mmCIF file of C-alpha atoms in Angstrom:
data_model
loop_
_atom_site.group_PDB
_atom_site.id
_atom_site.type_symbol
_atom_site.label_atom_id
_atom_site.label_comp_id
_atom_site.label_asym_id
_atom_site.label_seq_id
_atom_site.Cartn_x
_atom_site.Cartn_y
_atom_site.Cartn_z
ATOM 1 C CA MET R 1 33.118 13.963 -78.673
ATOM 2 C CA ARG R 2 34.880 16.703 -76.491
ATOM 3 C CA THR R 3 38.323 16.078 -78.631
ATOM 4 C CA CYS R 4 41.581 17.407 -77.322
ATOM 5 C CA HIS R 5 45.149 17.011 -78.475
ATOM 6 C CA GLN R 6 48.687 16.740 -76.469
ATOM 7 C CA PRO R 7 52.273 16.608 -77.684
ATOM 8 C CA SER R 8 54.607 13.762 -76.206
ATOM 9 C CA GLN R 9 56.949 15.575 -74.048
ATOM 10 C CA HIS R 10 59.496 11.422 -74.492
ATOM 11 C CA SER R 11 59.834 11.819 -77.942
ATOM 12 C CA GLN R 12 58.236 8.504 -79.409
ATOM 13 C CA THR R 13 56.590 7.593 -75.535
ATOM 14 C CA VAL R 14 54.064 8.533 -74.390
ATOM 15 C CA ARG R 15 54.424 8.349 -71.096
ATOM 16 C CA LEU R 16 51.338 8.719 -68.432
ATOM 17 C CA LEU R 17 50.728 8.840 -64.644
ATOM 18 C CA GLN R 18 47.420 7.425 -63.052
ATOM 19 C CA ILE R 19 46.171 8.359 -59.758
ATOM 20 C CA THR R 20 42.541 6.967 -58.125
ATOM 21 C CA ASP R 21 40.081 6.958 -55.717
ATOM 22 C CA THR R 22 41.682 9.261 -53.630
ATOM 23 C CA HIS R 23 38.443 10.118 -51.817
ATOM 24 C CA LEU R 24 38.769 13.246 -50.753
ATOM 25 C CA PHE R 25 36.732 15.391 -47.956
ATOM 26 C CA ALA R 26 35.937 19.223 -47.262
ATOM 27 C CA ASP R 27 37.279 18.128 -43.964
ATOM 28 C CA PRO R 28 41.305 18.182 -43.981
ATOM 29 C CA TYR R 29 41.260 15.704 -41.583
ATOM 30 C CA GLY R 30 38.480 13.772 -43.276
ATOM 31 C CA CYS R 31 38.757 9.869 -42.744
ATOM 32 C CA LEU R 32 37.664 6.909 -45.241
ATOM 33 C CA LEU R 33 38.239 3.481 -42.597
ATOM 34 C CA GLY R 34 40.888 4.672 -40.617
ATOM 35 C CA VAL R 35 43.285 6.738 -42.831
ATOM 36 C CA SER R 36 43.216 10.204 -43.552
ATOM 37 C CA THR R 37 42.314 10.300 -46.831
ATOM 38 C CA ALA R 38 44.317 14.217 -47.924
ATOM 39 C CA ALA R 39 47.061 12.903 -46.268
ATOM 40 C CA SER R 40 47.451 10.264 -48.074
ATOM 41 C CA TYR R 41 47.343 10.917 -51.275
ATOM 42 C CA HIS R 42 49.633 14.356 -50.273
ATOM 43 C CA ALA R 43 52.426 12.065 -48.483
ATOM 44 C CA VAL R 44 51.399 9.923 -52.445
ATOM 45 C CA VAL R 45 52.369 12.773 -54.974
ATOM 46 C CA ALA R 46 55.528 13.855 -52.838
ATOM 47 C CA GLU R 47 57.122 10.341 -52.902
ATOM 48 C CA ILE R 48 56.584 10.545 -56.872
ATOM 49 C CA GLN R 49 57.705 14.019 -56.559
ATOM 50 C CA ALA R 50 61.063 12.404 -55.137
ATOM 51 C CA GLN R 51 61.036 9.905 -57.567
ATOM 52 C CA ASN R 52 61.190 12.801 -60.146
ATOM 53 C CA VAL R 53 58.804 10.294 -61.995
ATOM 54 C CA GLU R 54 58.447 11.464 -65.517
ATOM 55 C CA PHE R 55 54.999 11.774 -67.463
ATOM 56 C CA ASP R 56 53.273 13.877 -70.669
ATOM 57 C CA ALA R 57 50.554 13.365 -68.418
ATOM 58 C CA ILE R 58 47.996 12.367 -65.642
ATOM 59 C CA ILE R 59 44.578 9.995 -65.498
ATOM 60 C CA ALA R 60 42.596 10.484 -62.901
ATOM 61 C CA THR R 61 40.543 7.713 -62.672
ATOM 62 C CA GLY R 62 37.350 8.553 -61.123
ATOM 63 C CA ASP R 63 36.155 8.181 -57.143
ATOM 64 C CA LEU R 64 38.077 11.697 -56.795
ATOM 65 C CA SER R 65 35.984 12.811 -53.881
ATOM 66 C CA GLN R 66 33.896 10.999 -51.305
ATOM 67 C CA ASP R 67 32.283 13.709 -49.237
ATOM 68 C CA HIS R 68 30.776 15.301 -52.534
ATOM 69 C CA THR R 69 32.269 18.455 -51.756
ATOM 70 C CA GLU R 70 33.556 22.202 -53.629
ATOM 71 C CA GLU R 71 36.507 21.832 -51.637
ATOM 72 C CA SER R 72 37.395 17.769 -51.927
ATOM 73 C CA TYR R 73 37.935 18.071 -55.704
ATOM 74 C CA GLN R 74 39.513 21.314 -54.834
ATOM 75 C CA ARG R 75 41.003 19.564 -52.763
ATOM 76 C CA PHE R 76 42.555 17.159 -55.555
ATOM 77 C CA VAL R 77 43.039 19.956 -57.804
ATOM 78 C CA ASP R 78 45.700 22.063 -55.394
ATOM 79 C CA GLY R 79 47.241 18.874 -54.945
ATOM 80 C CA ILE R 80 48.393 18.751 -58.495
ATOM 81 C CA SER R 81 49.232 22.138 -58.859
ATOM 82 C CA PRO R 82 52.731 21.814 -58.789
ATOM 83 C CA TRP R 83 52.545 20.455 -61.727
ATOM 84 C CA SER R 84 51.998 21.463 -64.949
ATOM 85 C CA GLN R 85 51.106 18.524 -67.252
ATOM 86 C CA PRO R 86 47.495 18.190 -67.977
ATOM 87 C CA CYS R 87 45.029 15.911 -65.938
ATOM 88 C CA TYR R 88 42.475 14.083 -67.982
ATOM 89 C CA TRP R 89 40.078 12.980 -65.334
ATOM 90 C CA LEU R 90 36.343 10.865 -64.981
ATOM 91 C CA PRO R 91 33.715 10.703 -62.921
ATOM 92 C CA GLY R 92 33.496 7.506 -60.498
ATOM 93 C CA ASN R 93 30.477 6.022 -58.555
ATOM 94 C CA HIS R 94 30.976 8.477 -55.840
ATOM 95 C CA ASP R 95 32.341 11.785 -57.687
ATOM 96 C CA TYR R 96 29.125 13.912 -58.142
ATOM 97 C CA GLN R 97 29.781 15.285 -61.350
ATOM 98 C CA ALA R 98 27.624 18.891 -60.706
ATOM 99 C CA GLU R 99 30.462 20.657 -58.736
ATOM 100 C CA MET R 100 33.987 17.744 -60.506
ATOM 101 C CA GLN R 101 32.564 19.829 -63.606
ATOM 102 C CA LYS R 102 32.359 23.062 -61.963
ATOM 103 C CA VAL R 103 35.651 22.851 -60.042
ATOM 104 C CA LEU R 104 38.301 20.387 -62.059
ATOM 105 C CA ALA R 105 37.698 22.662 -65.250
ATOM 106 C CA GLN R 106 40.489 25.573 -64.239
ATOM 107 C CA SER R 107 43.355 25.357 -64.300
ATOM 108 C CA THR R 108 45.301 22.492 -65.558
ATOM 109 C CA LEU R 109 42.682 20.046 -65.451
ATOM 110 C CA VAL R 110 40.914 18.890 -69.004
ATOM 111 C CA ARG R 111 37.633 17.456 -69.350
ATOM 112 C CA CYS R 112 38.094 15.660 -72.864
ATOM 113 C CA ASP R 113 36.041 12.457 -74.485
ATOM 114 C CA HIS R 114 39.959 12.062 -76.894
ATOM 115 C CA VAL R 115 43.038 13.013 -76.668
ATOM 116 C CA LEU R 116 45.236 12.651 -79.948
ATOM 117 C CA ILE R 117 48.341 12.334 -77.997
ATOM 118 C CA GLY R 118 51.534 12.351 -79.175
ATOM 119 C CA GLU R 119 51.922 10.509 -82.574
ATOM 120 C CA ASP R 120 50.749 6.960 -82.503
ATOM 121 C CA TRP R 121 48.661 6.971 -79.577
ATOM 122 C CA GLN R 122 44.455 7.864 -79.028
ATOM 123 C CA LEU R 123 42.627 8.180 -75.520
ATOM 124 C CA VAL R 124 38.882 7.602 -74.951
ATOM 125 C CA MET R 125 37.767 8.406 -71.604
ATOM 126 C CA LEU R 126 34.201 6.843 -70.885
ATOM 127 C CA ASP R 127 32.253 7.935 -68.009
ATOM 128 C CA SER R 128 30.664 4.534 -66.408
ATOM 129 C CA GLN R 129 29.048 6.105 -63.849
ATOM 130 C CA VAL R 130 25.391 4.895 -62.906
ATOM 131 C CA LYS R 131 24.015 7.749 -60.611
ATOM 132 C CA GLY R 132 22.894 6.507 -57.353
ATOM 133 C CA VAL R 133 24.234 2.841 -57.260
ATOM 134 C CA PRO R 134 27.654 1.482 -57.374
ATOM 135 C CA HIS R 135 27.962 -0.807 -60.524
ATOM 136 C CA GLY R 136 28.267 0.620 -63.473
ATOM 137 C CA ARG R 137 27.198 0.899 -66.822
ATOM 138 C CA LEU R 138 27.513 2.333 -70.579
ATOM 139 C CA SER R 139 25.497 4.284 -72.165
ATOM 140 C CA PRO R 140 24.603 4.051 -75.449
ATOM 141 C CA GLU R 141 25.964 7.358 -76.100
ATOM 142 C CA GLN R 142 29.242 6.619 -74.252
ATOM 143 C CA LEU R 143 29.701 2.980 -76.651
ATOM 144 C CA SER R 144 28.292 4.941 -79.729
ATOM 145 C CA MET R 145 31.457 7.624 -78.553
ATOM 146 C CA LEU R 146 34.224 5.071 -78.192
ATOM 147 C CA ASP R 147 32.661 3.079 -81.701
ATOM 148 C CA THR R 148 33.501 6.501 -83.152
ATOM 149 C CA ALA R 149 37.314 7.490 -82.124
ATOM 150 C CA LEU R 150 38.271 4.154 -82.755
ATOM 151 C CA SER R 151 36.608 4.306 -86.661
ATOM 152 C CA ALA R 152 37.431 7.957 -87.476
ATOM 153 C CA ASN R 153 41.537 7.536 -86.181
ATOM 154 C CA PRO R 154 42.180 3.816 -87.356
ATOM 155 C CA ASP R 155 46.558 4.187 -87.526
ATOM 156 C CA ARG R 156 45.862 5.074 -83.714
ATOM 157 C CA TYR R 157 46.799 2.646 -80.851
ATOM 158 C CA THR R 158 44.220 3.106 -78.603
ATOM 159 C CA LEU R 159 44.052 3.299 -74.253
ATOM 160 C CA VAL R 160 40.696 3.319 -73.181
ATOM 161 C CA LEU R 161 39.700 4.999 -69.390
ATOM 162 C CA LEU R 162 37.009 4.395 -67.458
ATOM 163 C CA HIS R 163 35.926 4.315 -63.489
ATOM 164 C CA HIS R 164 34.818 0.271 -63.522
ATOM 165 C CA HIS R 165 36.162 -2.698 -63.979
ATOM 166 C CA PRO R 166 34.969 -4.020 -67.689
ATOM 167 C CA LEU R 167 36.152 -7.818 -66.176
ATOM 168 C CA PRO R 168 35.917 -9.688 -63.212
ATOM 169 C CA ALA R 169 38.173 -8.419 -60.496
ATOM 170 C CA GLY R 170 38.624 -12.569 -58.296
ATOM 171 C CA SER R 171 36.277 -10.930 -55.263
ATOM 172 C CA ALA R 172 32.762 -12.048 -55.207
ATOM 173 C CA TRP R 173 31.709 -8.760 -52.809
ATOM 174 C CA LEU R 174 33.648 -6.407 -55.415
ATOM 175 C CA ASP R 175 32.543 -7.809 -58.869
ATOM 176 C CA GLN R 176 29.191 -7.216 -57.726
ATOM 177 C CA HIS R 177 29.635 -3.985 -59.126
ATOM 178 C CA GLN R 178 31.719 -4.102 -61.978
ATOM 179 C CA LEU R 179 30.327 -2.954 -65.912
ATOM 180 C CA HIS R 180 27.538 -3.919 -66.138
ATOM 181 C CA ASN R 181 27.283 -4.953 -69.636
ATOM 182 C CA GLN R 182 30.595 -5.386 -69.793
ATOM 183 C CA GLU R 183 29.805 -8.003 -73.068
ATOM 184 C CA ASP R 184 28.496 -4.937 -75.058
ATOM 185 C CA PHE R 185 32.336 -3.422 -74.603
ATOM 186 C CA TRP R 186 34.308 -6.069 -75.500
ATOM 187 C CA ASN R 187 31.724 -6.923 -78.462
ATOM 188 C CA LEU R 188 32.332 -3.188 -79.998
ATOM 189 C CA VAL R 189 36.488 -3.665 -78.820
ATOM 190 C CA ALA R 190 36.516 -6.837 -81.165
ATOM 191 C CA ARG R 191 35.135 -5.198 -83.991
ATOM 192 C CA HIS R 192 38.269 -2.824 -84.199
ATOM 193 C CA ASN R 193 41.848 -3.691 -83.853
ATOM 194 C CA ASN R 194 43.273 -0.825 -82.565
ATOM 195 C CA VAL R 195 42.320 -1.031 -78.602
ATOM 196 C CA LYS R 196 45.655 -2.189 -76.585
ATOM 197 C CA GLY R 197 45.182 -1.544 -73.685
ATOM 198 C CA VAL R 198 41.954 -0.889 -71.182
ATOM 199 C CA VAL R 199 42.843 1.002 -67.931
ATOM 200 C CA CYS R 200 39.841 2.037 -64.802
ATOM 201 C CA GLY R 201 40.005 2.335 -61.691
ATOM 202 C CA HIS R 202 37.162 1.434 -58.821
ATOM 203 C CA ILE R 203 38.944 -1.502 -57.317
ATOM 204 C CA HIS R 204 40.920 -0.482 -55.068
ATOM 205 C CA GLN R 205 44.166 -2.874 -56.200
ATOM 206 C CA ALA R 206 46.482 -3.704 -58.437
ATOM 207 C CA LEU R 207 45.509 -5.615 -61.622
ATOM 208 C CA ASP R 208 47.517 -6.185 -64.553
ATOM 209 C CA VAL R 209 46.332 -8.203 -67.155
ATOM 210 C CA HIS R 210 44.893 -9.144 -70.720
ATOM 211 C CA HIS R 211 41.937 -10.084 -72.425
ATOM 212 C CA ASN R 212 40.328 -10.046 -75.510
ATOM 213 C CA GLY R 213 44.108 -8.744 -77.134
ATOM 214 C CA CYS R 214 43.807 -5.714 -74.890
ATOM 215 C CA ARG R 215 46.220 -6.107 -71.422
ATOM 216 C CA VAL R 216 43.620 -4.376 -69.067
ATOM 217 C CA MET R 217 45.162 -2.176 -65.547
ATOM 218 C CA ALA R 218 43.570 -1.184 -62.912
ATOM 219 C CA ALA R 219 45.456 0.889 -59.859
ATOM 220 C CA PRO R 220 46.713 0.831 -56.346
ATOM 221 C CA SER R 221 44.315 3.613 -54.937
ATOM 222 C CA THR R 222 45.492 6.801 -53.135
ATOM 223 C CA CYS R 223 44.531 5.883 -49.817
ATOM 224 C CA ILE R 224 42.572 2.411 -48.539
ATOM 225 C CA GLN R 225 43.447 -1.140 -50.204
ATOM 226 C CA PHE R 226 40.630 -3.686 -50.964
ATOM 227 C CA LEU R 227 42.325 -7.203 -50.216
ATOM 228 C CA PRO R 228 42.119 -9.451 -53.179
ATOM 229 C CA ASP R 229 40.802 -12.740 -54.442
ATOM 230 C CA SER R 230 38.394 -12.464 -51.536
ATOM 231 C CA ASP R 231 34.300 -12.760 -51.735
ATOM 232 C CA ASP R 232 33.888 -10.826 -48.734
ATOM 233 C CA PHE R 233 34.578 -7.394 -48.323
ATOM 234 C CA ALA R 234 38.151 -7.358 -46.694
ATOM 235 C CA LEU R 235 40.954 -4.588 -46.367
ATOM 236 C CA ASP R 236 44.506 -5.195 -47.671
ATOM 237 C CA SER R 237 47.155 -3.968 -45.517
ATOM 238 C CA THR R 238 49.873 -2.767 -48.320
ATOM 239 C CA ASN R 239 50.292 0.809 -49.204
ATOM 240 C CA PRO R 240 48.678 3.153 -51.478
ATOM 241 C CA GLY R 241 50.358 4.220 -54.061
ATOM 242 C CA TRP R 242 49.988 5.128 -58.222
ATOM 243 C CA ARG R 243 50.089 3.383 -61.749
ATOM 244 C CA GLU R 244 53.182 3.879 -64.630
ATOM 245 C CA ILE R 245 52.264 3.940 -68.022
ATOM 246 C CA SER R 246 54.388 4.015 -70.902
ATOM 247 C CA LEU R 247 52.399 3.876 -74.829
ATOM 248 C CA HIS R 248 55.097 3.369 -76.836
ATOM 249 C CA HIS R 249 55.901 3.791 -80.577
ATOM 250 C CA ASP R 250 55.009 -0.033 -81.871
ATOM 251 C CA GLY R 251 51.346 -0.248 -80.415
ATOM 252 C CA THR R 252 52.772 -1.986 -77.218
ATOM 253 C CA ILE R 253 52.601 -0.945 -73.210
ATOM 254 C CA SER R 254 54.866 -0.781 -69.997
ATOM 255 C CA SER R 255 53.789 -0.456 -66.528
ATOM 256 C CA THR R 256 55.220 -0.029 -63.158
ATOM 257 C CA ILE R 257 53.197 0.302 -59.780
ATOM 258 C CA GLY R 258 54.435 2.911 -57.008
ATOM 259 C CA ARG R 259 53.394 2.771 -53.953
ATOM 260 C CA LEU R 260 54.739 4.478 -50.437
ATOM 261 C CA ASP R 261 57.078 2.697 -48.419
ATOM 262 C CA GLY R 262 55.921 2.803 -43.945
ATOM 263 C CA SER R 263 52.976 1.921 -42.626
ATOM 264 C CA GLU R 264 51.945 5.497 -42.089
ATOM 265 C CA PHE R 265 48.501 4.579 -43.375
ATOM 266 C CA GLN R 266 46.949 1.495 -42.594
ATOM 267 C CA PRO R 267 43.427 0.783 -42.681
ATOM 268 C CA ASP R 268 41.012 0.095 -39.703
ATOM 269 C CA MET R 269 41.220 -3.969 -40.931
ATOM 270 C CA ASN R 270 38.149 -4.762 -38.292
ATOM 271 C CA SER R 271 35.990 -2.791 -40.801
ATOM 272 C CA SER R 272 33.330 -4.813 -42.376
ATOM 273 C CA GLY R 273 32.464 -1.708 -45.545
ATOM 274 C CA TYR R 274 32.069 1.559 -46.965
#
């Protein structure tokens, strides 16, 4: 287990910026269902800067690349280069880990399984990728790592991060591709009392619910959005965005969603899949 230490820059509150599902290409003009993913990604970063969003660290929750190329991962690195805060990242089902690990081991990007952040919190970064398929699964090794982190730091509140959603999002086509051994995950979490939140990507939409005493959150993609509560594949016209998360000294979590304005990044609504 690779452990990192990150002091908070904002007294007793830890502030995180979630960026997810960028789906970047080697081609700077590469499009996913009608949206230029590089352009939308850079627009999101520019809007976060324009709003003067304060954060201690970036959490990048997977599917950073669409085409598995070294250049696509470099495009992600270049996009966040204006910021000096560390970026903690994990793989999604679309990511190619060999290229991902090679490129993202630079600058402020940090590959950690476990982050002791601030005085009161820890982040546990899980790899839910199953090679070659869209759904997720946590290996026995990943579950053991989570158990170890929770047991070793019972006095720290915990935010668990993974790519795949660990409970149904309400869309039948998308829920086929959720975390398949979510019962194992939640049974493990139930054996501890310090998990306060779970953060995922994958579903290309905002999610904020409570489950088994935990707050479960997902963020909009920086490119295309999936229509919530749709049995069949469908795109949403809501704009690309991000999530801001504040981890407070008393174990509570506050969070907001930010989105771009305008209609520049509307997808091809007639798309039947990708």
